[in-house]
CSV table of C-alpha atoms in Angstrom, one decimal:
chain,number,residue,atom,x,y,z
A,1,UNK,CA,0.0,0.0,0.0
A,2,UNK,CA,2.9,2.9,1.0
A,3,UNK,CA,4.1,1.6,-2.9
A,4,UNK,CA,1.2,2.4,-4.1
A,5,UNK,CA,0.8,5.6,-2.0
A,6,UNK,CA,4.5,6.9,-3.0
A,7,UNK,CA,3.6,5.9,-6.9
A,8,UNK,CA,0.7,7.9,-6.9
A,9,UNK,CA,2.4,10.9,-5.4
A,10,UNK,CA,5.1,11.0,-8.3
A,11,UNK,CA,2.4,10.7,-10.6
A,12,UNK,CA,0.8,13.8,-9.0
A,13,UNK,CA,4.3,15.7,-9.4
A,14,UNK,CA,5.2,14.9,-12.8
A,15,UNK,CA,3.0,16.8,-15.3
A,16,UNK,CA,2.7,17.4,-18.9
A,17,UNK,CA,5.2,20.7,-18.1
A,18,UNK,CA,7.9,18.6,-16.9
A,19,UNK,CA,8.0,16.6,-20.1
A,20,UNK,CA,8.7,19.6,-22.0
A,21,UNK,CA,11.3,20.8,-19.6
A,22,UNK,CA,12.9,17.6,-19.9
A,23,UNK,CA,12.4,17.3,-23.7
A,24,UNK,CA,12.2,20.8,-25.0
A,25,UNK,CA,11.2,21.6,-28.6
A,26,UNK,CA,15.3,21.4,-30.1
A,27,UNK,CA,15.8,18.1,-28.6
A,28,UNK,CA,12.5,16.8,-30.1
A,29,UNK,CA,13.8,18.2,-33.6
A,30,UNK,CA,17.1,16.3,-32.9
A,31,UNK,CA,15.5,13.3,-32.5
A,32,UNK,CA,13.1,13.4,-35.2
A,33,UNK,CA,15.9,13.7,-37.4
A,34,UNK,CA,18.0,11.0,-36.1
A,35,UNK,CA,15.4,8.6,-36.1
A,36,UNK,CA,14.5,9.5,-39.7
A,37,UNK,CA,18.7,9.3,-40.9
A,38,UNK,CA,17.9,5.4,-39.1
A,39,UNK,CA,14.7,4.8,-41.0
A,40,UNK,CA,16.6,5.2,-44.4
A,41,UNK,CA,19.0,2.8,-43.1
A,42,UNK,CA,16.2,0.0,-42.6
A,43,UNK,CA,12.7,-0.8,-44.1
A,44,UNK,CA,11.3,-0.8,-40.1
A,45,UNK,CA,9.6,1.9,-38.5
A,46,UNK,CA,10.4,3.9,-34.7
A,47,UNK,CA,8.1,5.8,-32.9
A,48,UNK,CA,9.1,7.5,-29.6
A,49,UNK,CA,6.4,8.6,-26.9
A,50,UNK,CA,7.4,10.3,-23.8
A,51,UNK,CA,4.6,10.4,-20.8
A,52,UNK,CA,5.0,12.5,-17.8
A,53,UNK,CA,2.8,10.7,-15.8
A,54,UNK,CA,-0.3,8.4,-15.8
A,55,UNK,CA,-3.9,9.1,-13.9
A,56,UNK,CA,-3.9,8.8,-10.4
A,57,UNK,CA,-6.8,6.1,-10.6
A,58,UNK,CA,-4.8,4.3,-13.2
A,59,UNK,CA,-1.6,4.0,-10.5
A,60,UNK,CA,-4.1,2.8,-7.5
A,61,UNK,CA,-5.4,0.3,-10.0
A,62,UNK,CA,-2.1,-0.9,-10.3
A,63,UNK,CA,-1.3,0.1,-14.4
A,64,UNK,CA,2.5,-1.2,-15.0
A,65,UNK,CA,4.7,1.1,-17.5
A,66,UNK,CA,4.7,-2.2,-19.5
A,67,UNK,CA,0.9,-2.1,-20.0
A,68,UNK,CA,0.9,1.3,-20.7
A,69,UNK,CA,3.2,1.1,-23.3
A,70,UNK,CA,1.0,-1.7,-25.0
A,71,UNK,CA,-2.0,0.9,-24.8
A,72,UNK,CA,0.0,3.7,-26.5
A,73,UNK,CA,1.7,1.1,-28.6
A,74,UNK,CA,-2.3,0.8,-29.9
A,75,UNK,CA,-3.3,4.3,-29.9
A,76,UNK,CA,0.0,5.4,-32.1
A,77,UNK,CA,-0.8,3.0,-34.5
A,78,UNK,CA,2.7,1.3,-34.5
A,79,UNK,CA,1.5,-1.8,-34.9
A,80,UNK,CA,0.0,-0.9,-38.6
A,81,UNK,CA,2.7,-1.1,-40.3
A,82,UNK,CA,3.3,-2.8,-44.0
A,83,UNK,CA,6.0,-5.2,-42.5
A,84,UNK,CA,4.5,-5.9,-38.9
A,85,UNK,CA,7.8,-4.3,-38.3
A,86,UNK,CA,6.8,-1.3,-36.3
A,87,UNK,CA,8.9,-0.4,-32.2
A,88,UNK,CA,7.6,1.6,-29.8
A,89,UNK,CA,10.1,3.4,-27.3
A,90,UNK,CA,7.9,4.0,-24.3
A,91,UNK,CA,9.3,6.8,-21.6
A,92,UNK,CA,7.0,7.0,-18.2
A,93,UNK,CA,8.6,9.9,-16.8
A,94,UNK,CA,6.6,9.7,-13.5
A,95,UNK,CA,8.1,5.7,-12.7
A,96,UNK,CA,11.4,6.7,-14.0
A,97,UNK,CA,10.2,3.6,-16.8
A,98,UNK,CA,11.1,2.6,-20.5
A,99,UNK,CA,9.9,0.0,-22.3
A,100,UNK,CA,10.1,-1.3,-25.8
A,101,UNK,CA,7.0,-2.8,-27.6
A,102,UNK,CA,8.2,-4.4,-30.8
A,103,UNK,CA,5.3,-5.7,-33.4
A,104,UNK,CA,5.6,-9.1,-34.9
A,105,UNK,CA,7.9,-9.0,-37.0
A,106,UNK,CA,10.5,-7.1,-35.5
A,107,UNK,CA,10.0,-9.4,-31.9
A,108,UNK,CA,10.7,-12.3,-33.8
A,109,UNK,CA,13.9,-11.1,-35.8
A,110,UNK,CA,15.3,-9.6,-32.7
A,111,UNK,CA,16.0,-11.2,-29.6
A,112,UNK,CA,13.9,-9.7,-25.9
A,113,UNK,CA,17.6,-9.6,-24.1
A,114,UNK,CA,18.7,-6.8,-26.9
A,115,UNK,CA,15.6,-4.7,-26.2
A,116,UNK,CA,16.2,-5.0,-22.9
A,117,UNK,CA,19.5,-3.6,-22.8
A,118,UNK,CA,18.5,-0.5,-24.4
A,119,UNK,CA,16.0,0.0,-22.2
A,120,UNK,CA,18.6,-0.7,-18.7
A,121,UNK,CA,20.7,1.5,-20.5
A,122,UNK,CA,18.5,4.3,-21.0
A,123,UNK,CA,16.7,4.4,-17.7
A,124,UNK,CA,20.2,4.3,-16.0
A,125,UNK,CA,21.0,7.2,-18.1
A,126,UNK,CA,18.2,9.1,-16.8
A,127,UNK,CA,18.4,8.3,-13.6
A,128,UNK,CA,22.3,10.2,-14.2
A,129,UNK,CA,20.0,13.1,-15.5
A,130,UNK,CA,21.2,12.4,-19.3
A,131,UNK,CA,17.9,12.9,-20.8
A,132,UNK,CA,19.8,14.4,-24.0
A,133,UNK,CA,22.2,11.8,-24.5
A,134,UNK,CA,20.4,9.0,-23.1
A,135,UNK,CA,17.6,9.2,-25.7
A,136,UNK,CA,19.7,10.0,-28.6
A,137,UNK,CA,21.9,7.0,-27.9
A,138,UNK,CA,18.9,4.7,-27.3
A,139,UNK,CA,17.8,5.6,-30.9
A,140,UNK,CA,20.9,4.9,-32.6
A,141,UNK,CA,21.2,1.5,-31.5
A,142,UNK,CA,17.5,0.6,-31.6
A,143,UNK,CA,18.1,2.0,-35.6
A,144,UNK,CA,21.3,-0.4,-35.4
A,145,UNK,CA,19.6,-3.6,-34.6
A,146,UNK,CA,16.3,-2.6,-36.8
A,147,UNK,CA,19.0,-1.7,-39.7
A,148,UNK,CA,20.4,-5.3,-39.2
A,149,UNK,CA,17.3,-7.3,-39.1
A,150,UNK,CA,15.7,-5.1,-41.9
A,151,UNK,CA,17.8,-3.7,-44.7
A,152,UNK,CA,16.8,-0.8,-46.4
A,153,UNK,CA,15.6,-2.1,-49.7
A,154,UNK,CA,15.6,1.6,-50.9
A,155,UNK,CA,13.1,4.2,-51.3
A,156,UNK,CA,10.1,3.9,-49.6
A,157,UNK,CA,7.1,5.3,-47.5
A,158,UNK,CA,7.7,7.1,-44.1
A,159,UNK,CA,4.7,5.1,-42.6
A,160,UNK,CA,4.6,6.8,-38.8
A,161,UNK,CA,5.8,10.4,-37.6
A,162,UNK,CA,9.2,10.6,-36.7
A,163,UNK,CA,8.6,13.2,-34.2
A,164,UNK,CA,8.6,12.1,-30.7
A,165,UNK,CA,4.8,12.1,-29.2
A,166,UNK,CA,4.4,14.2,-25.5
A,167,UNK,CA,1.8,12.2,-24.4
C-alpha cells in the first residue's frame, strides 16, 4: 500500500510541463531527425512517446509502464505497419520507466535480451540526469539492430511520424 501511496504521489508531481522541460522543442527536432537518418537505413519503423505521468486512478489500479506502453503502442498506431515491423520506445517519466513494444515481425527477428539492454541503458542514463544523450543514444542503436534485421531495400514510404509524441 505505501508503494502504491509513493507511486501515486510521483504521478501527482510529474505533469505534462515537466515533459517539456525535460524534452524541450530542439531536442525533439534532434530526434526526429536522427530517427529519420535510421529509418533510411532499414525498411522498419520507430516511434518514440514520452509520458510525464499516468492518472492517479490508473496507479491505485495498479497500471504497469509495460501495460501502458502496450496501450499507447495501440493508440500510435505502430503496430499498422506494412511489415508488422513497427517499435515503440515508451518513456513513463513519472516511474522513471522505459519499455520497448516491438510488433511481430521485428520481436521475432530480434531477440527480448537486446531490447532490454536498451532499455537498462536508458533508464540508467536518466536516472544520471542524461535525458539528451540517453535518448539519442537509445535511438541509434535501436536504428542499429532494426538496420540489421531489416535492410533498407531503398526508397520507400515514411509510414509513422518521426517526431517524438508528448503524451
Amino acid at each position: 500500500m505505501a508503494g502504491r501511496l509513493a507511486r501515486c504521489w510521483a504521478h501527482l508531481l510529474h505533469d505534462h510541463r515537466r515533459a517539456r522541460r525535460v524534452f524541450p522543442d530542439a531536442l525533439l527536432s534532434r530526434i526526429e531527425a536522427l530517427i529519420g537518418e535510421g529509418e533510411r537505413t532499414h525498411a522498419a519503423e520507430l516511434r518514440l512517446a514520452i509520458e510525464a505521468s499516468m492518472p492517479v486512478h490508473r496507479i491505485w489500479r495498479g497500471c504497469t509502464p509495460r501495460q501502458r506502453a502496450h496501450e499507447v503502442f495501440a493508440e500510435l498506431g505502430v503496430w499498422d505497419t506494412a511489415g508488422n515491423n513497427g517499435v515503440l520506445l515508451y518513456v513513463l517519466l513519472a516511474d522513471h520507466a522505459v519499455e520497448i513494444v516491438a510488433d511481430r515481425a521485428a520481436a521475432a527477428a530480434i531477440p527480448e535480451g537486446r531490447w532490454r539492454e536498451v532499455c537498462e541503458a536508458l533508464a540508467a542514463a536518466y536516472r544520471e540526469g542524461a535525458f539528451e544523450q540517453g535518448t539519442l543514444t537509445a535511438v541509434q542503436r535501436i536504428g542499429v539492430l532494426l538496420a540489421a534485421a531489416f535492410p533498407a531495400p531503398g526508397e520507400r514510404a515514411d509510414e509513422l511520424p518521426n517526431r517524438p509524441a508528448i503524451l
